[in-house]
PDB file of C-alpha atoms in Angstrom:
ATOM      1  CA  MET B   1     -41.621 -23.171 -95.059  1.00 44.00           C
ATOM      2  CA  LEU B   2     -41.199 -26.893 -94.321  1.00 46.00           C
ATOM      3  CA  VAL B   3     -40.683 -27.648 -98.004  1.00 49.00           C
ATOM      4  CA  ARG B   4     -38.024 -24.955 -98.247  1.00 43.00           C
ATOM      5  CA  LEU B   5     -36.252 -26.353 -95.162  1.00 47.00           C
ATOM      6  CA  ALA B   6     -36.392 -29.847 -96.613  1.00 48.00           C
ATOM      7  CA  PHE B   7     -34.117 -28.683 -99.444  1.00 49.00           C
ATOM      8  CA  LEU B   8     -31.661 -27.018 -97.073  1.00 50.00           C
ATOM      9  CA  VAL B   9     -31.418 -29.802 -94.478  1.00 51.00           C
ATOM     10  CA  PRO B  10     -30.517 -33.427 -95.261  1.00 55.00           C
ATOM     11  CA  LYS B  11     -33.554 -35.699 -95.128  1.00 56.00           C
ATOM     12  CA  ARG B  12     -32.362 -37.665 -92.073  1.00 56.00           C
ATOM     13  CA  CYS B  13     -31.749 -34.491 -90.012  1.00 55.00           C
ATOM     14  CA  PHE B  14     -35.003 -32.919 -91.202  1.00 55.00           C
ATOM     15  CA  THR B  15     -37.008 -36.007 -90.150  1.00 58.00           C
ATOM     16  CA  ARG B  16     -35.299 -36.073 -86.737  1.00 58.00           C
ATOM     17  CA  THR B  17     -35.956 -32.349 -86.224  1.00 55.00           C
ATOM     18  CA  ILE B  18     -39.645 -32.757 -87.080  1.00 57.00           C
ATOM     19  CA  TRP B  19     -39.849 -35.741 -84.719  1.00 53.00           C
ATOM     20  CA  TYR B  20     -38.319 -33.685 -81.843  1.00 51.00           C
ATOM     21  CA  ILE B  21     -40.730 -30.825 -82.498  1.00 57.00           C
ATOM     22  CA  CYS B  22     -43.703 -33.227 -82.468  1.00 49.00           C
ATOM     23  CA  PHE B  23     -42.441 -34.885 -79.284  1.00 52.00           C
ATOM     24  CA  TYR B  24     -42.028 -31.511 -77.574  1.00 50.00           C
ATOM     25  CA  ILE B  25     -45.517 -30.374 -78.588  1.00 54.00           C
ATOM     26  CA  ALA B  26     -47.034 -33.673 -77.433  1.00 49.00           C
ATOM     27  CA  THR B  27     -45.281 -33.654 -74.051  1.00 46.00           C
ATOM     28  CA  PHE B  28     -45.492 -29.932 -73.316  1.00 45.00           C
ATOM     29  CA  PRO B  29     -48.744 -30.213 -71.340  1.00 44.00           C
ATOM     30  CA  ILE B  30     -47.233 -32.998 -69.201  1.00 43.00           C
ATOM     31  CA  LEU B  31     -43.993 -31.122 -68.557  1.00 44.00           C
ATOM     32  CA  GLY B  32     -45.649 -27.756 -68.095  1.00 44.00           C
ATOM     33  CA  TRP B  33     -48.177 -28.738 -65.414  1.00 45.00           C
ATOM     34  CA  ALA B  34     -45.521 -28.953 -62.719  1.00 48.00           C
ATOM     35  CA  GLU B  35     -45.212 -25.180 -62.645  1.00 62.00           C
ATOM     36  CA  GLU B  36     -48.909 -24.480 -62.167  1.00 84.00           C
ATOM     37  CA  PRO B  37     -49.928 -24.013 -58.539  1.00 93.00           C
ATOM     38  CA  LEU B  38     -52.389 -26.422 -56.957  1.00 95.00           C
ATOM     39  CA  SER B  39     -54.978 -25.179 -54.544  1.00 97.00           C
ATOM     40  CA  GLY B  40     -57.302 -27.096 -52.304  1.00 98.00           C
ATOM     41  CA  LYS B  41     -58.296 -28.051 -48.786  1.00 98.00           C
ATOM     42  CA  VAL B  42     -56.133 -30.197 -46.525  1.00 98.00           C
ATOM     43  CA  LEU B  43     -57.808 -33.521 -45.696  1.00 98.00           C
ATOM     44  CA  ARG B  44     -55.020 -35.244 -43.794  1.00 98.00           C
ATOM     45  CA  VAL B  45     -51.564 -34.680 -42.340  1.00 98.00           C
ATOM     46  CA  ALA B  46     -49.561 -37.908 -42.617  1.00 97.00           C
ATOM     47  CA  ASP B  47     -46.450 -36.636 -40.846  1.00 97.00           C
ATOM     48  CA  GLY B  48     -44.425 -33.458 -40.524  1.00 97.00           C
ATOM     49  CA  ASP B  49     -43.784 -33.082 -44.251  1.00 98.00           C
ATOM     50  CA  THR B  50     -46.631 -34.873 -46.058  1.00 98.00           C
ATOM     51  CA  ILE B  51     -50.255 -33.848 -46.488  1.00 98.00           C
ATOM     52  CA  THR B  52     -53.239 -34.943 -48.550  1.00 98.00           C
ATOM     53  CA  ILE B  53     -55.517 -32.373 -50.158  1.00 98.00           C
ATOM     54  CA  VAL B  54     -58.661 -32.313 -52.234  1.00 98.00           C
ATOM     55  CA  THR B  55     -58.017 -29.861 -55.050  1.00 96.00           C
ATOM     56  CA  ASP B  56     -60.466 -27.280 -56.316  1.00 94.00           C
ATOM     57  CA  ALA B  57     -61.001 -29.693 -59.238  1.00 94.00           C
ATOM     58  CA  GLN B  58     -62.027 -32.399 -56.696  1.00 97.00           C
ATOM     59  CA  GLN B  59     -58.892 -34.512 -57.156  1.00 97.00           C
ATOM     60  CA  ILE B  60     -57.084 -36.098 -54.217  1.00 97.00           C
ATOM     61  CA  LYS B  61     -53.363 -35.231 -54.197  1.00 97.00           C
ATOM     62  CA  LYS B  62     -50.654 -36.245 -51.755  1.00 98.00           C
ATOM     63  CA  ILE B  63     -48.096 -33.464 -51.285  1.00 98.00           C
ATOM     64  CA  ARG B  64     -44.559 -33.757 -49.925  1.00 98.00           C
ATOM     65  CA  LEU B  65     -43.195 -30.426 -48.699  1.00 98.00           C
ATOM     66  CA  SER B  66     -40.189 -29.510 -50.825  1.00 97.00           C
ATOM     67  CA  GLU B  67     -36.636 -28.951 -49.593  1.00 97.00           C
ATOM     68  CA  ILE B  68     -37.359 -29.962 -45.989  1.00 98.00           C
ATOM     69  CA  ASP B  69     -37.312 -33.227 -44.069  1.00 97.00           C
ATOM     70  CA  THR B  70     -38.949 -33.765 -40.703  1.00 97.00           C
ATOM     71  CA  PRO B  71     -38.266 -36.488 -38.164  1.00 96.00           C
ATOM     72  CA  GLU B  72     -39.995 -39.803 -38.739  1.00 94.00           C
ATOM     73  CA  ARG B  73     -42.943 -40.576 -36.423  1.00 90.00           C
ATOM     74  CA  ASP B  74     -40.874 -43.083 -34.381  1.00 91.00           C
ATOM     75  CA  GLN B  75     -37.972 -40.648 -34.168  1.00 94.00           C
ATOM     76  CA  PRO B  76     -37.552 -38.037 -31.412  1.00 95.00           C
ATOM     77  CA  TRP B  77     -39.609 -34.947 -32.323  1.00 96.00           C
ATOM     78  CA  GLY B  78     -41.487 -36.854 -35.051  1.00 96.00           C
ATOM     79  CA  ARG B  79     -44.898 -36.578 -33.413  1.00 97.00           C
ATOM     80  CA  GLN B  80     -44.328 -32.940 -32.477  1.00 97.00           C
ATOM     81  CA  ALA B  81     -43.450 -32.107 -36.104  1.00 98.00           C
ATOM     82  CA  ALA B  82     -46.639 -33.806 -37.336  1.00 98.00           C
ATOM     83  CA  VAL B  83     -48.741 -31.933 -34.765  1.00 98.00           C
ATOM     84  CA  ALA B  84     -47.070 -28.635 -35.709  1.00 98.00           C
ATOM     85  CA  LEU B  85     -47.876 -29.148 -39.399  1.00 98.00           C
ATOM     86  CA  SER B  86     -51.401 -30.220 -38.532  1.00 98.00           C
ATOM     87  CA  ASN B  87     -51.940 -27.072 -36.461  1.00 98.00           C
ATOM     88  CA  LYS B  88     -50.827 -24.963 -39.417  1.00 98.00           C
ATOM     89  CA  VAL B  89     -52.790 -26.617 -42.233  1.00 98.00           C
ATOM     90  CA  ALA B  90     -55.493 -29.065 -41.057  1.00 97.00           C
ATOM     91  CA  ASN B  91     -58.843 -28.315 -42.703  1.00 96.00           C
ATOM     92  CA  LYS B  92     -57.423 -25.138 -44.247  1.00 98.00           C
ATOM     93  CA  SER B  93     -57.189 -24.032 -47.846  1.00 98.00           C
ATOM     94  CA  ILE B  94     -53.660 -24.099 -49.195  1.00 98.00           C
ATOM     95  CA  VAL B  95     -51.855 -23.175 -52.377  1.00 98.00           C
ATOM     96  CA  ALA B  96     -49.023 -25.460 -53.449  1.00 98.00           C
ATOM     97  CA  LYS B  97     -46.186 -24.145 -55.608  1.00 97.00           C
ATOM     98  CA  VAL B  98     -45.344 -27.390 -57.395  1.00 97.00           C
ATOM     99  CA  SER B  99     -41.773 -28.274 -58.318  1.00 96.00           C
ATOM    100  CA  GLY B 100     -42.191 -31.913 -59.375  1.00 95.00           C
ATOM    101  CA  VAL B 101     -43.292 -35.404 -58.440  1.00 96.00           C
ATOM    102  CA  ASP B 102     -41.272 -37.850 -56.353  1.00 95.00           C
ATOM    103  CA  ARG B 103     -40.694 -41.561 -56.949  1.00 94.00           C
ATOM    104  CA  TYR B 104     -43.768 -42.389 -54.822  1.00 94.00           C
ATOM    105  CA  GLY B 105     -46.060 -40.255 -56.974  1.00 95.00           C
ATOM    106  CA  ARG B 106     -46.377 -37.466 -54.409  1.00 97.00           C
ATOM    107  CA  VAL B 107     -46.439 -33.886 -55.623  1.00 97.00           C
ATOM    108  CA  ILE B 108     -43.380 -31.982 -54.363  1.00 97.00           C
ATOM    109  CA  ALA B 109     -44.290 -28.428 -53.392  1.00 98.00           C
ATOM    110  CA  GLU B 110     -43.909 -25.392 -51.205  1.00 98.00           C
ATOM    111  CA  ILE B 111     -47.226 -24.854 -49.476  1.00 98.00           C
ATOM    112  CA  PHE B 112     -48.854 -21.620 -48.421  1.00 98.00           C
ATOM    113  CA  VAL B 113     -51.748 -20.770 -46.126  1.00 98.00           C
ATOM    114  CA  GLY B 114     -52.572 -17.248 -47.193  1.00 97.00           C
ATOM    115  CA  GLU B 115     -49.204 -15.467 -47.344  1.00 96.00           C
ATOM    116  CA  LYS B 116     -47.499 -17.871 -44.893  1.00 98.00           C
ATOM    117  CA  ASN B 117     -44.880 -20.173 -46.375  1.00 98.00           C
ATOM    118  CA  ILE B 118     -45.393 -23.340 -44.323  1.00 98.00           C
ATOM    119  CA  ASN B 119     -42.095 -24.905 -45.446  1.00 98.00           C
ATOM    120  CA  TYR B 120     -40.255 -21.871 -44.038  1.00 98.00           C
ATOM    121  CA  GLU B 121     -42.230 -21.950 -40.793  1.00 98.00           C
ATOM    122  CA  MET B 122     -41.506 -25.634 -40.204  1.00 98.00           C
ATOM    123  CA  VAL B 123     -37.751 -24.992 -40.490  1.00 98.00           C
ATOM    124  CA  LEU B 124     -37.740 -21.743 -38.509  1.00 98.00           C
ATOM    125  CA  GLU B 125     -39.688 -23.285 -35.631  1.00 98.00           C
ATOM    126  CA  GLY B 126     -37.279 -26.228 -35.465  1.00 98.00           C
ATOM    127  CA  HIS B 127     -39.643 -28.930 -36.728  1.00 98.00           C
ATOM    128  CA  ALA B 128     -37.636 -29.723 -39.870  1.00 97.00           C
ATOM    129  CA  TRP B 129     -34.167 -29.967 -41.312  1.00 97.00           C
ATOM    130  CA  VAL B 130     -33.280 -28.403 -44.604  1.00 97.00           C
ATOM    131  CA  TYR B 131     -33.100 -31.330 -47.018  1.00 95.00           C
ATOM    132  CA  ARG B 132     -29.743 -30.430 -48.499  1.00 93.00           C
ATOM    133  CA  ARG B 133     -29.891 -33.137 -51.140  1.00 92.00           C
ATOM    134  CA  TYR B 134     -32.804 -31.334 -52.811  1.00 93.00           C
ATOM    135  CA  LEU B 135     -32.053 -27.755 -51.725  1.00 95.00           C
ATOM    136  CA  LYS B 136     -32.720 -24.966 -54.225  1.00 95.00           C
ATOM    137  CA  ASN B 137     -33.427 -22.077 -51.844  1.00 94.00           C
ATOM    138  CA  ASP B 138     -30.487 -21.107 -49.601  1.00 95.00           C
ATOM    139  CA  TYR B 139     -32.773 -18.940 -47.452  1.00 97.00           C
ATOM    140  CA  LEU B 140     -33.903 -22.145 -45.746  1.00 97.00           C
ATOM    141  CA  LEU B 141     -30.348 -22.637 -44.449  1.00 97.00           C
ATOM    142  CA  GLU B 142     -30.537 -19.229 -42.730  1.00 97.00           C
ATOM    143  CA  LEU B 143     -33.837 -20.212 -41.115  1.00 97.00           C
ATOM    144  CA  GLU B 144     -32.350 -23.492 -39.908  1.00 97.00           C
ATOM    145  CA  GLN B 145     -29.378 -21.629 -38.374  1.00 97.00           C
ATOM    146  CA  ILE B 146     -31.768 -19.327 -36.480  1.00 97.00           C
ATOM    147  CA  ALA B 147     -33.708 -22.329 -35.147  1.00 97.00           C
ATOM    148  CA  LYS B 148     -30.471 -24.088 -34.086  1.00 96.00           C
ATOM    149  CA  ALA B 149     -29.009 -20.990 -32.438  1.00 96.00           C
ATOM    150  CA  ASN B 150     -32.174 -20.460 -30.406  1.00 97.00           C
ATOM    151  CA  GLY B 151     -32.752 -24.123 -29.539  1.00 96.00           C
ATOM    152  CA  PHE B 152     -36.185 -24.154 -31.194  1.00 97.00           C
ATOM    153  CA  GLY B 153     -38.030 -27.456 -31.575  1.00 97.00           C
ATOM    154  CA  LEU B 154     -35.819 -30.458 -32.222  1.00 96.00           C
ATOM    155  CA  TRP B 155     -32.720 -28.306 -31.750  1.00 97.00           C
ATOM    156  CA  GLY B 156     -33.610 -28.061 -28.059  1.00 95.00           C
ATOM    157  CA  LEU B 157     -33.398 -31.810 -27.497  1.00 91.00           C
ATOM    158  CA  THR B 158     -30.753 -32.925 -25.020  1.00 80.00           C
ATOM    159  CA  LYS B 159     -29.064 -35.284 -27.506  1.00 87.00           C
ATOM    160  CA  GLU B 160     -27.826 -34.206 -30.928  1.00 88.00           C
ATOM    161  CA  PRO B 161     -30.764 -34.962 -33.264  1.00 93.00           C
ATOM    162  CA  ILE B 162     -30.249 -37.514 -36.018  1.00 93.00           C
ATOM    163  CA  PRO B 163     -31.335 -36.284 -39.451  1.00 94.00           C
ATOM    164  CA  PRO B 164     -34.269 -38.293 -40.856  1.00 95.00           C
ATOM    165  CA  TRP B 165     -32.325 -39.425 -43.947  1.00 92.00           C
ATOM    166  CA  GLU B 166     -29.796 -41.095 -41.611  1.00 93.00           C
ATOM    167  CA  TRP B 167     -32.570 -42.455 -39.350  1.00 93.00           C
ATOM    168  CA  ARG B 168     -34.246 -44.120 -42.341  1.00 90.00           C
ATOM    169  CA  ARG B 169     -30.949 -45.801 -43.243  1.00 89.00           C
ATOM    170  CA  GLY B 170     -30.884 -47.352 -39.777  1.00 82.00           C
ATOM    171  CA  SER B 171     -28.285 -45.066 -38.178  1.00 50.00           C
ATOM    172  CA  ARG B 172     -30.178 -44.901 -34.898  1.00 49.00           C
TER     173      ARG B 172
END
């Protein structure tokens, strides 16, 4: 088959095509892993949107909850968001639906305890904003609107809460 193609395709194009195929085959395991779920036990809750787990394969992984952003620890509602996440996941087994890796090497994922989507719960209870910059699931916006309308969590603060991405930039 390859010999037959070699006669039909100019040598330069044929070589490039073979190189692309080899590259794809070589990198497929690296690119494909991001879609496989991770499962493990939560060791630590760093803040309202970051946890550390030990996987079933005994690897330590830091996970950043996808599509949400919680207040920083020194920001109003930051400690409450961390406590809320801790109450939901500390020392529990989770499954992480992985969507990628961030620039800090953390796995980006939706996390589940049983059937509960923890990312959804954090938004619905008013512990997190929808991180619009990375939003893929519009359902989170509906959950955020419910939390705002009912004054849940940070939406019940007396002052208008500052989103964490602005807080980190120094807009305090």
